[in-house]
Amino acid sequence: MRFLPVLIVGLGILPAHAQTMTASDVEAFLDGVMPMQLQREDVAGAVIAVVKDGKLLFAKGYGYRDVAARTPVSAEGTLFRPGSISKLFTWTSIMQLVEQKKLDLDRDVNGYLDFRIPATYTQAITLRHIMTHTPGFEEAIKNLFVADAKRLKPLDEYLKASLPERVYPPGTTPAYSNYATALAGYIVERVSGEAFDEYVERHILHPLGMTHTTFRQPLPENLRPMMSNGYQLASKPPKAFEVVQAWPAGSVSTTATDMARFMIAHLQDGQLDDARILQPETARMMHSAQFAAVPPLNSMALGFYEETRNGQRIIGHAGDTICFHSDLHLIPAAGMGFFISYNSAGKGQISPRTAVWEQFLDRYFPYRVPGAAAPATSAEDARTVSGSYHVSRRPVTTIFSFLSAAGVTKVSVNSDGSISNGTLDLNGQPKHFREIAPLVFRQENGQDRVAFKRDPAGRLIMGIDFPFMDFGKTPWYESGPFTNTVLYGALGILVLTAVLWPVGALVRWHYSLPLKLAAGGGRRRVLIRVVCLVDLAFVLAWAGVLASLSDPGKLNDSLNPVLRLIQVAGWVGAAGGIVALYDAYLAVRDRQRWWFSRVHAVAAALASAGFAWFLYHWHMLHLSLKY
């Protein structure tokens, strides 16, 4: 009978009343969920800690920290990498220094630095902007990870070399930023006079008794035997220890029971037993709503972000490395905290941690979504918001900005009048959203929401219930249909040109047909086909670079010569397009050329021009290799 509640929740049938949250009931519930999930998703191991009313209610490991050795996960004896949950320690450090009047949340951060952030906008960047992910930086991915700890640079050296462009006015657009968090960690160093990892140890970890937690890379000798392997899939060999260059943003290694102590301290307004890391008013300010990108959706707090669900105001943070995937959730009104971490990416068909958390909420905080009548304008509103959107967190000016073209989010109107935005439910089917208020849509048979507003320029902005990013409607020339037509149409013609070059030669040889070309036509013909091959080599080379994104430690200065060589091919291809345009001009005027040759000349010119536009518009030939 212990599996019946799991089956009921899995079918989406909520219990008539909340189950009492006891240690035995939580254990029975999670024991019914976790082992099967790990096996189904090809995940090696996971750990969960639940705190309630100032005490550790439950902590347990599932699966293996070392699959080959069959070493089980332990809640108190196995280290996991919670990724960006590390940021909560950075934000707590900032708030301690604010409390001591050493930092001001609303002062220009240039006043705390030994280098300057350029004044791209009239508004200065503040710590409040950084803690709400609204400083306005574009995404920076170069040197975020390094291959091994020996290649770690000093924090100031990394920050000065990697300063991203400012692409949004501060305080206007949420765009999650690892760089900005690392910058905050550097400010902690400069203001406190202590190395960042030492500061966190002295002022947070030691007072809270978190003896198995560290930002240090490589791990201290006493913690190395406790470290879990990290896996892409449990059925594959483990990966190497992931080394984070922007360490204040994501380098923590910790146990579930240590994270339980951190959660209790925050749930108790900064205090655990006799240790106080924040004053109550500081903790409450840190947990309070600060910025909402698209009301009435969830808001950013100071570092934490709202995750409201099942009628409960929830604050928390997620964290991801390549291998480890984690969530931390706090329900302050209920005095409850939930930490979950996996040591494997798994199949990626669903989010395992989301599934467990939502089932947990449905069991202990059951909730029925209130009904809402659709506005009279719902059909018109659905058509208005349909189209292509770019996420705010993305490379905008760098050579990797072309990823935006591939990452367009499409909002479409379904036949039943609902909209979809590309997100999938846990069953793998697209989510459908219906309008419940003007430009506010809620998931059918669910709680997820999307909402829209117009920015000062009149452009539609889409928000989701994760408040650290939003989505701006693209202009027509950056929409999915246009960019796909230009890129794939151009590539198709380039491939056909390259393939038909030797085929045509063989056909003419077989039938003894001479190739009749005007003076200079032969040279142009060969050059155009060489340019097509160069363009295709450019694309294949970039495909190889993109394959390396699965190992972000390779995205560093050592890749610069390869990227520059690829760019040379791009420059040659773009310049060669001029020859194709000239040849098309002559072909249209030359009535003696075969009709097929004339059509092909025009198609090759259009393909070359479209390909060159794509490279130029998405900055793929940009001289700077900072990304």
mmCIF file of N, CA and C in Angstrom, residues 129-203:
data_model
loop_
_atom_site.group_PDB
_atom_site.id
_atom_site.type_symbol
_atom_site.label_atom_id
_atom_site.label_comp_id
_atom_site.label_asym_id
_atom_site.label_seq_id
_atom_site.Cartn_x
_atom_site.Cartn_y
_atom_site.Cartn_z
ATOM 1 N N HIS A 129 20.875 45.542 -8.657
ATOM 2 C CA HIS A 129 20.709 45.038 -10.019
ATOM 3 C C HIS A 129 21.334 43.650 -10.162
ATOM 4 N N ILE A 130 22.536 43.505 -9.648
ATOM 5 C CA ILE A 130 23.219 42.213 -9.771
ATOM 6 C C ILE A 130 22.441 41.117 -9.066
ATOM 7 N N MET A 131 21.914 41.401 -7.878
ATOM 8 C CA MET A 131 21.209 40.372 -7.103
ATOM 9 C C MET A 131 19.832 40.055 -7.666
ATOM 10 N N THR A 132 19.315 40.909 -8.535
ATOM 11 C CA THR A 132 18.037 40.610 -9.208
ATOM 12 C C THR A 132 18.265 40.240 -10.670
ATOM 13 N N HIS A 133 19.509 40.016 -11.042
ATOM 14 C CA HIS A 133 19.890 39.632 -12.413
ATOM 15 C C HIS A 133 19.424 40.651 -13.441
ATOM 16 N N THR A 134 19.515 41.939 -13.073
ATOM 17 C CA THR A 134 19.164 42.995 -14.025
ATOM 18 C C THR A 134 20.301 43.987 -14.261
ATOM 19 N N PRO A 135 21.586 43.575 -14.224
ATOM 20 C CA PRO A 135 22.655 44.533 -14.533
ATOM 21 C C PRO A 135 22.732 44.856 -16.013
ATOM 22 N N GLY A 136 22.162 43.976 -16.866
ATOM 23 C CA GLY A 136 22.123 44.249 -18.299
ATOM 24 C C GLY A 136 23.259 43.674 -19.107
ATOM 25 N N PHE A 137 24.038 42.726 -18.548
ATOM 26 C CA PHE A 137 25.119 42.098 -19.302
ATOM 27 C C PHE A 137 24.568 41.059 -20.281
ATOM 28 N N GLU A 138 25.254 40.917 -21.427
ATOM 29 C CA GLU A 138 24.954 39.794 -22.293
ATOM 30 C C GLU A 138 25.591 38.529 -21.703
ATOM 31 N N GLU A 139 25.195 37.380 -22.219
ATOM 32 C CA GLU A 139 25.717 36.114 -21.726
ATOM 33 C C GLU A 139 27.197 35.970 -22.063
ATOM 34 N N ALA A 140 27.997 35.556 -21.080
ATOM 35 C CA ALA A 140 29.431 35.320 -21.270
ATOM 36 C C ALA A 140 29.725 33.861 -20.951
ATOM 37 N N ILE A 141 30.309 33.130 -21.907
ATOM 38 C CA ILE A 141 30.531 31.698 -21.708
ATOM 39 C C ILE A 141 32.007 31.314 -21.755
ATOM 40 N N LYS A 142 32.847 32.180 -22.301
ATOM 41 C CA LYS A 142 34.262 31.838 -22.432
ATOM 42 C C LYS A 142 34.925 31.796 -21.057
ATOM 43 N N ASN A 143 35.682 30.730 -20.814
ATOM 44 C CA ASN A 143 36.441 30.556 -19.568
ATOM 45 C C ASN A 143 35.546 30.430 -18.333
ATOM 46 N N LEU A 144 34.256 30.167 -18.507
ATOM 47 C CA LEU A 144 33.385 29.960 -17.351
ATOM 48 C C LEU A 144 33.811 28.709 -16.584
ATOM 49 N N PHE A 145 34.178 27.671 -17.331
ATOM 50 C CA PHE A 145 34.776 26.456 -16.770
ATOM 51 C C PHE A 145 36.191 26.340 -17.332
ATOM 52 N N VAL A 146 37.045 25.622 -16.625
ATOM 53 C CA VAL A 146 38.377 25.308 -17.138
ATOM 54 C C VAL A 146 38.586 23.811 -17.046
ATOM 55 N N ALA A 147 39.559 23.320 -17.830
ATOM 56 C CA ALA A 147 39.746 21.873 -17.921
ATOM 57 C C ALA A 147 40.215 21.252 -16.615
ATOM 58 N N ASP A 148 41.064 21.960 -15.871
ATOM 59 C CA ASP A 148 41.501 21.448 -14.572
ATOM 60 C C ASP A 148 41.884 22.626 -13.683
ATOM 61 N N ALA A 149 42.011 22.349 -12.401
ATOM 62 C CA ALA A 149 42.228 23.411 -11.418
ATOM 63 C C ALA A 149 43.553 24.137 -11.628
ATOM 64 N N LYS A 150 44.520 23.503 -12.280
ATOM 65 C CA LYS A 150 45.804 24.162 -12.522
ATOM 66 C C LYS A 150 45.657 25.361 -13.457
ATOM 67 N N ARG A 151 44.594 25.399 -14.217
ATOM 68 C CA ARG A 151 44.381 26.485 -15.182
ATOM 69 C C ARG A 151 43.516 27.606 -14.618
ATOM 70 N N LEU A 152 43.127 27.513 -13.363
ATOM 71 C CA LEU A 152 42.334 28.579 -12.762
ATOM 72 C C LEU A 152 43.137 29.878 -12.710
ATOM 73 N N LYS A 153 42.499 30.963 -13.119
ATOM 74 C CA LYS A 153 43.114 32.288 -13.016
ATOM 75 C C LYS A 153 42.631 32.963 -11.742
ATOM 76 N N PRO A 154 43.371 33.929 -11.236
ATOM 77 C CA PRO A 154 42.838 34.733 -10.134
ATOM 78 C C PRO A 154 41.519 35.372 -10.545
ATOM 79 N N LEU A 155 40.641 35.550 -9.585
ATOM 80 C CA LEU A 155 39.301 36.036 -9.889
ATOM 81 C C LEU A 155 39.340 37.389 -10.591
ATOM 82 N N ASP A 156 40.204 38.288 -10.135
ATOM 83 C CA ASP A 156 40.254 39.618 -10.765
ATOM 84 C C ASP A 156 40.737 39.535 -12.203
ATOM 85 N N GLU A 157 41.678 38.644 -12.488
ATOM 86 C CA GLU A 157 42.183 38.492 -13.855
ATOM 87 C C GLU A 157 41.081 37.987 -14.784
ATOM 88 N N TYR A 158 40.322 37.004 -14.311
ATOM 89 C CA TYR A 158 39.197 36.493 -15.106
ATOM 90 C C TYR A 158 38.170 37.588 -15.361
ATOM 91 N N LEU A 159 37.809 38.346 -14.338
ATOM 92 C CA LEU A 159 36.759 39.356 -14.479
ATOM 93 C C LEU A 159 37.185 40.478 -15.420
ATOM 94 N N LYS A 160 38.416 40.909 -15.328
ATOM 95 C CA LYS A 160 38.874 42.006 -16.180
ATOM 96 C C LYS A 160 38.966 41.576 -17.644
ATOM 97 N N ALA A 161 39.331 40.313 -17.884
ATOM 98 C CA ALA A 161 39.467 39.835 -19.267
ATOM 99 C C ALA A 161 38.128 39.451 -19.889
ATOM 100 N N SER A 162 37.128 39.196 -19.074
ATOM 101 C CA SER A 162 35.872 38.632 -19.577
ATOM 102 C C SER A 162 34.682 39.571 -19.477
ATOM 103 N N LEU A 163 34.911 40.847 -19.183
ATOM 104 C CA LEU A 163 33.815 41.791 -19.005
ATOM 105 C C LEU A 163 32.891 41.785 -20.221
ATOM 106 N N PRO A 164 31.618 41.391 -20.067
ATOM 107 C CA PRO A 164 30.709 41.340 -21.215
ATOM 108 C C PRO A 164 30.198 42.728 -21.584
ATOM 109 N N GLU A 165 29.645 42.815 -22.774
ATOM 110 C CA GLU A 165 29.000 44.061 -23.185
ATOM 111 C C GLU A 165 27.722 44.264 -22.382
ATOM 112 N N ARG A 166 27.415 45.531 -22.128
ATOM 113 C CA ARG A 166 26.138 45.881 -21.519
ATOM 114 C C ARG A 166 25.120 46.055 -22.647
ATOM 115 N N VAL A 167 24.060 45.277 -22.626
ATOM 116 C CA VAL A 167 23.104 45.289 -23.743
ATOM 117 C C VAL A 167 21.693 45.703 -23.324
ATOM 118 N N TYR A 168 21.464 45.852 -22.006
ATOM 119 C CA TYR A 168 20.177 46.332 -21.511
ATOM 120 C C TYR A 168 20.438 47.404 -20.447
ATOM 121 N N PRO A 169 19.612 48.433 -20.381
ATOM 122 C CA PRO A 169 19.755 49.399 -19.278
ATOM 123 C C PRO A 169 19.549 48.694 -17.941
ATOM 124 N N PRO A 170 20.354 48.988 -16.935
ATOM 125 C CA PRO A 170 20.206 48.317 -15.639
ATOM 126 C C PRO A 170 18.802 48.494 -15.068
ATOM 127 N N GLY A 171 18.330 47.420 -14.432
ATOM 128 C CA GLY A 171 17.036 47.478 -13.763
ATOM 129 C C GLY A 171 15.836 47.327 -14.673
ATOM 130 N N THR A 172 16.063 46.962 -15.948
ATOM 131 C CA THR A 172 14.940 46.861 -16.884
ATOM 132 C C THR A 172 14.669 45.446 -17.360
ATOM 133 N N THR A 173 15.720 44.675 -17.588
ATOM 134 C CA THR A 173 15.577 43.378 -18.252
ATOM 135 C C THR A 173 16.315 42.300 -17.468
ATOM 136 N N PRO A 174 15.605 41.277 -17.003
ATOM 137 C CA PRO A 174 16.301 40.195 -16.300
ATOM 138 C C PRO A 174 17.070 39.322 -17.292
ATOM 139 N N ALA A 175 18.328 39.106 -17.033
ATOM 140 C CA ALA A 175 19.166 38.253 -17.877
ATOM 141 C C ALA A 175 20.204 37.611 -16.962
ATOM 142 N N TYR A 176 19.907 36.412 -16.521
ATOM 143 C CA TYR A 176 20.721 35.665 -15.565
ATOM 144 C C TYR A 176 22.194 35.759 -15.931
ATOM 145 N N SER A 177 23.052 36.056 -14.962
ATOM 146 C CA SER A 177 24.454 36.327 -15.268
ATOM 147 C C SER A 177 25.391 35.689 -14.260
ATOM 148 N N ASN A 178 26.144 34.675 -14.719
ATOM 149 C CA ASN A 178 27.199 34.107 -13.890
ATOM 150 C C ASN A 178 28.325 35.115 -13.693
ATOM 151 N N TYR A 179 28.622 35.883 -14.739
ATOM 152 C CA TYR A 179 29.689 36.880 -14.630
ATOM 153 C C TYR A 179 29.372 37.880 -13.523
ATOM 154 N N ALA A 180 28.136 38.384 -13.493
ATOM 155 C CA ALA A 180 27.777 39.388 -12.492
ATOM 156 C C ALA A 180 27.890 38.826 -11.081
ATOM 157 N N THR A 181 27.558 37.538 -10.913
ATOM 158 C CA THR A 181 27.691 36.929 -9.588
ATOM 159 C C THR A 181 29.157 36.820 -9.190
ATOM 160 N N ALA A 182 30.007 36.424 -10.144
ATOM 161 C CA ALA A 182 31.441 36.379 -9.850
ATOM 162 C C ALA A 182 31.951 37.776 -9.493
ATOM 163 N N LEU A 183 31.413 38.793 -10.162
ATOM 164 C CA LEU A 183 31.775 40.173 -9.843
ATOM 165 C C LEU A 183 31.395 40.509 -8.397
ATOM 166 N N ALA A 184 30.217 40.051 -7.970
ATOM 167 C CA ALA A 184 29.799 40.271 -6.589
ATOM 168 C C ALA A 184 30.746 39.571 -5.613
ATOM 169 N N GLY A 185 31.192 38.371 -5.968
ATOM 170 C CA GLY A 185 32.154 37.672 -5.118
ATOM 171 C C GLY A 185 33.465 38.418 -5.003
ATOM 172 N N TYR A 186 33.878 39.034 -6.101
ATOM 173 C CA TYR A 186 35.109 39.827 -6.074
ATOM 174 C C TYR A 186 34.937 41.061 -5.190
ATOM 175 N N ILE A 187 33.758 41.657 -5.215
ATOM 176 C CA ILE A 187 33.478 42.795 -4.343
ATOM 177 C C ILE A 187 33.549 42.365 -2.879
ATOM 178 N N VAL A 188 33.054 41.159 -2.578
ATOM 179 C CA VAL A 188 33.185 40.640 -1.214
ATOM 180 C C VAL A 188 34.655 40.579 -0.827
ATOM 181 N N GLU A 189 35.507 40.086 -1.723
ATOM 182 C CA GLU A 189 36.943 40.018 -1.441
ATOM 183 C C GLU A 189 37.523 41.401 -1.155
ATOM 184 N N ARG A 190 37.212 42.353 -2.016
ATOM 185 C CA ARG A 190 37.833 43.667 -1.906
ATOM 186 C C ARG A 190 37.370 44.420 -0.661
ATOM 187 N N VAL A 191 36.101 44.281 -0.325
ATOM 188 C CA VAL A 191 35.566 45.036 0.809
ATOM 189 C C VAL A 191 35.950 44.374 2.134
ATOM 190 N N SER A 192 35.943 43.028 2.154
ATOM 191 C CA SER A 192 36.233 42.320 3.406
ATOM 192 C C SER A 192 37.725 42.169 3.661
ATOM 193 N N GLY A 193 38.515 42.207 2.587
ATOM 194 C CA GLY A 193 39.952 41.978 2.740
ATOM 195 C C GLY A 193 40.308 40.510 2.861
ATOM 196 N N GLU A 194 39.365 39.625 2.609
ATOM 197 C CA GLU A 194 39.595 38.177 2.689
ATOM 198 C C GLU A 194 39.336 37.553 1.325
ATOM 199 N N ALA A 195 40.068 36.490 1.004
ATOM 200 C CA ALA A 195 39.758 35.720 -0.198
ATOM 201 C C ALA A 195 38.316 35.220 -0.104
ATOM 202 N N PHE A 196 37.629 35.152 -1.241
ATOM 203 C CA PHE A 196 36.206 34.847 -1.216
ATOM 204 C C PHE A 196 35.905 33.534 -0.501
ATOM 205 N N ASP A 197 36.613 32.469 -0.845
ATOM 206 C CA ASP A 197 36.314 31.176 -0.228
ATOM 207 C C ASP A 197 36.589 31.202 1.275
ATOM 208 N N GLU A 198 37.628 31.952 1.673
ATOM 209 C CA GLU A 198 37.911 32.072 3.101
ATOM 210 C C GLU A 198 36.821 32.865 3.815
ATOM 211 N N TYR A 199 36.338 33.917 3.159
ATOM 212 C CA TYR A 199 35.267 34.710 3.762
ATOM 213 C C TYR A 199 34.039 33.833 4.016
ATOM 214 N N VAL A 200 33.626 33.069 3.014
ATOM 215 C CA VAL A 200 32.435 32.231 3.174
ATOM 216 C C VAL A 200 32.649 31.203 4.281
ATOM 217 N N GLU A 201 33.833 30.631 4.342
ATOM 218 C CA GLU A 201 34.114 29.652 5.396
ATOM 219 C C GLU A 201 34.006 30.286 6.779
ATOM 220 N N ARG A 202 34.601 31.442 6.958
ATOM 221 C CA ARG A 202 34.647 32.080 8.282
ATOM 222 C C ARG A 202 33.299 32.627 8.725
ATOM 223 N N HIS A 203 32.514 33.150 7.788
ATOM 224 C CA HIS A 203 31.325 33.907 8.166
ATOM 225 C C HIS A 203 30.001 33.185 7.893
#
